[in-house]
Amino acid sequence: MFYKESKAVIVTNNKKVCEKYAKVVDVKVAENYIGVLTTAKYMVSDGYVLLTHPQAGSLKPNQTPYRSVMLEKGSSGGTDVNGVMLLDSAIETYHKFIKNHPVPIYEESIADDHRTIDQSLIDNAIRNYLK
């Protein structure tokens, strides 16, 4: 099982991810999609290593309101330069897509489908992390 003593952290704006993992891993809650990306970028700049791609799942930022990323406290104390570059690119992509096509306000059943997709991506990341 995944325990709080782990160095891993999930940054999310998805209540399903919070509910499933808050008791077993540190979870940082962001207000929205861009908040997840910017929080993760600050954490990577502070010595964390990005474990999941910030654009996992091939969903465009204007197609889903939910995003979760997993990071791990780095042991070297250095900056994960590749992680910063990936997050910078994801932030740039977010702004490019949102500029002309904002995320629709989904009815609850569709929003829940998007939360489930995001959660499944983190579920897979955690399984791989534990191997």
PDB file of C-alpha atoms in Angstrom:
ATOM      1  CA  MET A   1       0.000   0.000   0.000  1.00  0.00           C
ATOM      2  CA  PHE A   2       0.994   3.609  -0.466  1.00  0.00           C
ATOM      3  CA  TYR A   3       1.722   5.274   2.874  1.00  0.00           C
ATOM      4  CA  LYS A   4       2.006   8.875   4.053  1.00  0.00           C
ATOM      5  CA  GLU A   5       5.694   8.265   4.832  1.00  0.00           C
ATOM      6  CA  SER A   6       6.242   8.073   1.089  1.00  0.00           C
ATOM      7  CA  LYS A   7       7.985  10.961  -0.601  1.00  0.00           C
ATOM      8  CA  ALA A   8       5.203  11.151  -3.209  1.00  0.00           C
ATOM      9  CA  VAL A   9       2.650  13.956  -3.411  1.00  0.00           C
ATOM     10  CA  ILE A  10      -0.408  14.339  -5.609  1.00  0.00           C
ATOM     11  CA  VAL A  11      -1.462  17.814  -6.702  1.00  0.00           C
ATOM     12  CA  THR A  12      -5.077  17.810  -7.869  1.00  0.00           C
ATOM     13  CA  ASN A  13      -8.301  19.713  -8.301  1.00  0.00           C
ATOM     14  CA  ASN A  14     -10.260  16.454  -8.471  1.00  0.00           C
ATOM     15  CA  LYS A  15     -12.376  15.551  -5.448  1.00  0.00           C
ATOM     16  CA  LYS A  16     -12.362  11.838  -6.416  1.00  0.00           C
ATOM     17  CA  VAL A  17      -8.563  11.756  -6.245  1.00  0.00           C
ATOM     18  CA  CYS A  18      -8.644  13.604  -2.909  1.00  0.00           C
ATOM     19  CA  GLU A  19     -11.179  11.191  -1.441  1.00  0.00           C
ATOM     20  CA  LYS A  20      -9.310   8.104  -2.611  1.00  0.00           C
ATOM     21  CA  TYR A  21      -5.745   9.091  -1.705  1.00  0.00           C
ATOM     22  CA  ALA A  22      -5.848  11.719   1.071  1.00  0.00           C
ATOM     23  CA  LYS A  23      -5.455   9.098   3.815  1.00  0.00           C
ATOM     24  CA  VAL A  24      -2.538   7.324   2.190  1.00  0.00           C
ATOM     25  CA  VAL A  25      -0.420   9.994   0.507  1.00  0.00           C
ATOM     26  CA  ASP A  26       0.066  13.733   0.818  1.00  0.00           C
ATOM     27  CA  VAL A  27      -2.444  15.502  -1.403  1.00  0.00           C
ATOM     28  CA  LYS A  28      -2.254  19.177  -2.253  1.00  0.00           C
ATOM     29  CA  VAL A  29      -5.531  20.612  -3.482  1.00  0.00           C
ATOM     30  CA  ALA A  30      -5.535  23.260  -6.179  1.00  0.00           C
ATOM     31  CA  GLU A  31      -8.510  25.396  -7.100  1.00  0.00           C
ATOM     32  CA  ASN A  32      -8.469  24.579 -10.811  1.00  0.00           C
ATOM     33  CA  TYR A  33      -6.556  23.001 -13.692  1.00  0.00           C
ATOM     34  CA  ILE A  34      -4.033  25.831 -14.064  1.00  0.00           C
ATOM     35  CA  GLY A  35      -3.591  25.851 -10.280  1.00  0.00           C
ATOM     36  CA  VAL A  36      -2.493  22.217 -10.441  1.00  0.00           C
ATOM     37  CA  LEU A  37       0.116  23.030 -13.060  1.00  0.00           C
ATOM     38  CA  THR A  38       1.473  26.121 -11.318  1.00  0.00           C
ATOM     39  CA  THR A  39       1.572  24.412  -7.907  1.00  0.00           C
ATOM     40  CA  ALA A  40       3.448  21.486  -9.428  1.00  0.00           C
ATOM     41  CA  LYS A  41       5.889  23.876 -11.112  1.00  0.00           C
ATOM     42  CA  TYR A  42       6.644  25.627  -7.821  1.00  0.00           C
ATOM     43  CA  MET A  43       7.154  22.268  -6.134  1.00  0.00           C
ATOM     44  CA  VAL A  44       9.528  21.087  -8.880  1.00  0.00           C
ATOM     45  CA  SER A  45      11.437  24.346  -8.519  1.00  0.00           C
ATOM     46  CA  ASP A  46      11.653  23.539  -4.797  1.00  0.00           C
ATOM     47  CA  GLY A  47      13.275  20.123  -5.279  1.00  0.00           C
ATOM     48  CA  TYR A  48      10.417  17.792  -6.203  1.00  0.00           C
ATOM     49  CA  VAL A  49      10.622  15.488  -9.222  1.00  0.00           C
ATOM     50  CA  LEU A  50       7.703  15.233 -11.623  1.00  0.00           C
ATOM     51  CA  LEU A  51       6.500  11.615 -11.797  1.00  0.00           C
ATOM     52  CA  THR A  52       3.551  11.982 -14.165  1.00  0.00           C
ATOM     53  CA  HIS A  53       3.277  13.966 -17.351  1.00  0.00           C
ATOM     54  CA  PRO A  54       1.236  17.136 -16.788  1.00  0.00           C
ATOM     55  CA  GLN A  55      -0.715  16.478 -19.986  1.00  0.00           C
ATOM     56  CA  ALA A  56      -1.307  12.758 -19.493  1.00  0.00           C
ATOM     57  CA  GLY A  57      -4.346  11.229 -21.100  1.00  0.00           C
ATOM     58  CA  SER A  58      -4.251  13.140 -24.383  1.00  0.00           C
ATOM     59  CA  LEU A  59      -7.065  15.444 -23.243  1.00  0.00           C
ATOM     60  CA  LYS A  60      -6.691  19.051 -24.241  1.00  0.00           C
ATOM     61  CA  PRO A  61      -6.840  21.552 -21.364  1.00  0.00           C
ATOM     62  CA  ASN A  62     -10.102  22.935 -22.709  1.00  0.00           C
ATOM     63  CA  GLN A  63     -11.732  19.498 -22.783  1.00  0.00           C
ATOM     64  CA  THR A  64     -11.549  18.664 -19.095  1.00  0.00           C
ATOM     65  CA  PRO A  65     -11.612  20.789 -15.959  1.00  0.00           C
ATOM     66  CA  TYR A  66      -9.658  18.201 -13.907  1.00  0.00           C
ATOM     67  CA  ARG A  67      -5.963  17.469 -13.660  1.00  0.00           C
ATOM     68  CA  SER A  68      -3.841  15.567 -11.191  1.00  0.00           C
ATOM     69  CA  VAL A  69      -0.073  15.168 -11.195  1.00  0.00           C
ATOM     70  CA  MET A  70       2.204  13.128  -8.994  1.00  0.00           C
ATOM     71  CA  LEU A  71       5.578  14.289  -7.738  1.00  0.00           C
ATOM     72  CA  GLU A  72       8.231  12.960  -5.404  1.00  0.00           C
ATOM     73  CA  LYS A  73      10.544  14.796  -3.050  1.00  0.00           C
ATOM     74  CA  GLY A  74      13.946  14.671  -4.700  1.00  0.00           C
ATOM     75  CA  SER A  75      16.876  13.369  -2.709  1.00  0.00           C
ATOM     76  CA  SER A  76      19.517  15.371  -4.551  1.00  0.00           C
ATOM     77  CA  GLY A  77      18.058  18.751  -3.668  1.00  0.00           C
ATOM     78  CA  GLY A  78      18.513  19.845  -7.288  1.00  0.00           C
ATOM     79  CA  THR A  79      15.869  21.023  -9.708  1.00  0.00           C
ATOM     80  CA  ASP A  80      14.161  18.595 -12.092  1.00  0.00           C
ATOM     81  CA  VAL A  81      14.881  20.704 -15.186  1.00  0.00           C
ATOM     82  CA  ASN A  82      12.950  18.353 -17.472  1.00  0.00           C
ATOM     83  CA  GLY A  83       9.958  18.602 -15.112  1.00  0.00           C
ATOM     84  CA  VAL A  84      10.085  22.396 -15.175  1.00  0.00           C
ATOM     85  CA  MET A  85      10.222  22.344 -18.969  1.00  0.00           C
ATOM     86  CA  LEU A  86       7.260  19.949 -19.193  1.00  0.00           C
ATOM     87  CA  LEU A  87       5.224  22.087 -16.799  1.00  0.00           C
ATOM     88  CA  ASP A  88       6.143  25.305 -18.629  1.00  0.00           C
ATOM     89  CA  SER A  89       5.003  23.690 -21.863  1.00  0.00           C
ATOM     90  CA  ALA A  90       1.765  22.452 -20.254  1.00  0.00           C
ATOM     91  CA  ILE A  91       1.051  25.930 -18.856  1.00  0.00           C
ATOM     92  CA  GLU A  92       1.683  27.493 -22.256  1.00  0.00           C
ATOM     93  CA  THR A  93      -0.587  24.919 -23.918  1.00  0.00           C
ATOM     94  CA  TYR A  94      -3.288  25.553 -21.319  1.00  0.00           C
ATOM     95  CA  HIS A  95      -3.299  29.292 -22.052  1.00  0.00           C
ATOM     96  CA  LYS A  96      -3.256  28.704 -25.820  1.00  0.00           C
ATOM     97  CA  PHE A  97      -6.311  26.428 -25.715  1.00  0.00           C
ATOM     98  CA  ILE A  98      -8.288  28.322 -23.086  1.00  0.00           C
ATOM     99  CA  LYS A  99      -7.811  31.659 -24.839  1.00  0.00           C
ATOM    100  CA  ASN A 100     -10.271  30.877 -27.632  1.00  0.00           C
ATOM    101  CA  HIS A 101     -12.123  27.840 -26.308  1.00  0.00           C
ATOM    102  CA  PRO A 102     -12.811  27.847 -22.558  1.00  0.00           C
ATOM    103  CA  VAL A 103     -13.726  24.638 -20.768  1.00  0.00           C
ATOM    104  CA  PRO A 104     -17.476  24.079 -20.973  1.00  0.00           C
ATOM    105  CA  ILE A 105     -19.484  23.913 -17.786  1.00  0.00           C
ATOM    106  CA  TYR A 106     -20.468  20.267 -17.776  1.00  0.00           C
ATOM    107  CA  GLU A 107     -23.557  18.767 -16.210  1.00  0.00           C
ATOM    108  CA  GLU A 108     -22.650  16.716 -13.128  1.00  0.00           C
ATOM    109  CA  SER A 109     -22.706  13.291 -14.803  1.00  0.00           C
ATOM    110  CA  ILE A 110     -20.251  14.419 -17.498  1.00  0.00           C
ATOM    111  CA  ALA A 111     -18.075  16.252 -14.959  1.00  0.00           C
ATOM    112  CA  ASP A 112     -17.960  13.030 -12.954  1.00  0.00           C
ATOM    113  CA  ASP A 113     -16.834  11.141 -16.067  1.00  0.00           C
ATOM    114  CA  HIS A 114     -13.948  13.613 -16.389  1.00  0.00           C
ATOM    115  CA  ARG A 115     -13.060  13.146 -12.702  1.00  0.00           C
ATOM    116  CA  THR A 116     -13.063   9.363 -13.241  1.00  0.00           C
ATOM    117  CA  ILE A 117     -10.731   9.622 -16.244  1.00  0.00           C
ATOM    118  CA  ASP A 118      -8.317  11.820 -14.301  1.00  0.00           C
ATOM    119  CA  GLN A 119      -8.437   9.463 -11.315  1.00  0.00           C
ATOM    120  CA  SER A 120      -7.700   6.434 -13.504  1.00  0.00           C
ATOM    121  CA  LEU A 121      -4.538   8.136 -14.773  1.00  0.00           C
ATOM    122  CA  ILE A 122      -3.334   8.663 -11.196  1.00  0.00           C
ATOM    123  CA  ASP A 123      -4.372   5.110 -10.246  1.00  0.00           C
ATOM    124  CA  ASN A 124      -2.087   3.802 -12.988  1.00  0.00           C
ATOM    125  CA  ALA A 125       0.743   6.106 -11.948  1.00  0.00           C
ATOM    126  CA  ILE A 126       0.528   4.934  -8.343  1.00  0.00           C
ATOM    127  CA  ARG A 127       0.520   1.269  -9.386  1.00  0.00           C
ATOM    128  CA  ASN A 128       3.648   1.886 -11.454  1.00  0.00           C
ATOM    129  CA  TYR A 129       5.261   3.855  -8.633  1.00  0.00           C
ATOM    130  CA  LEU A 130       4.793   0.942  -6.247  1.00  0.00           C
ATOM    131  CA  LYS A 131       6.394  -1.636  -8.557  1.00  0.00           C
TER     132      LYS A 131
END
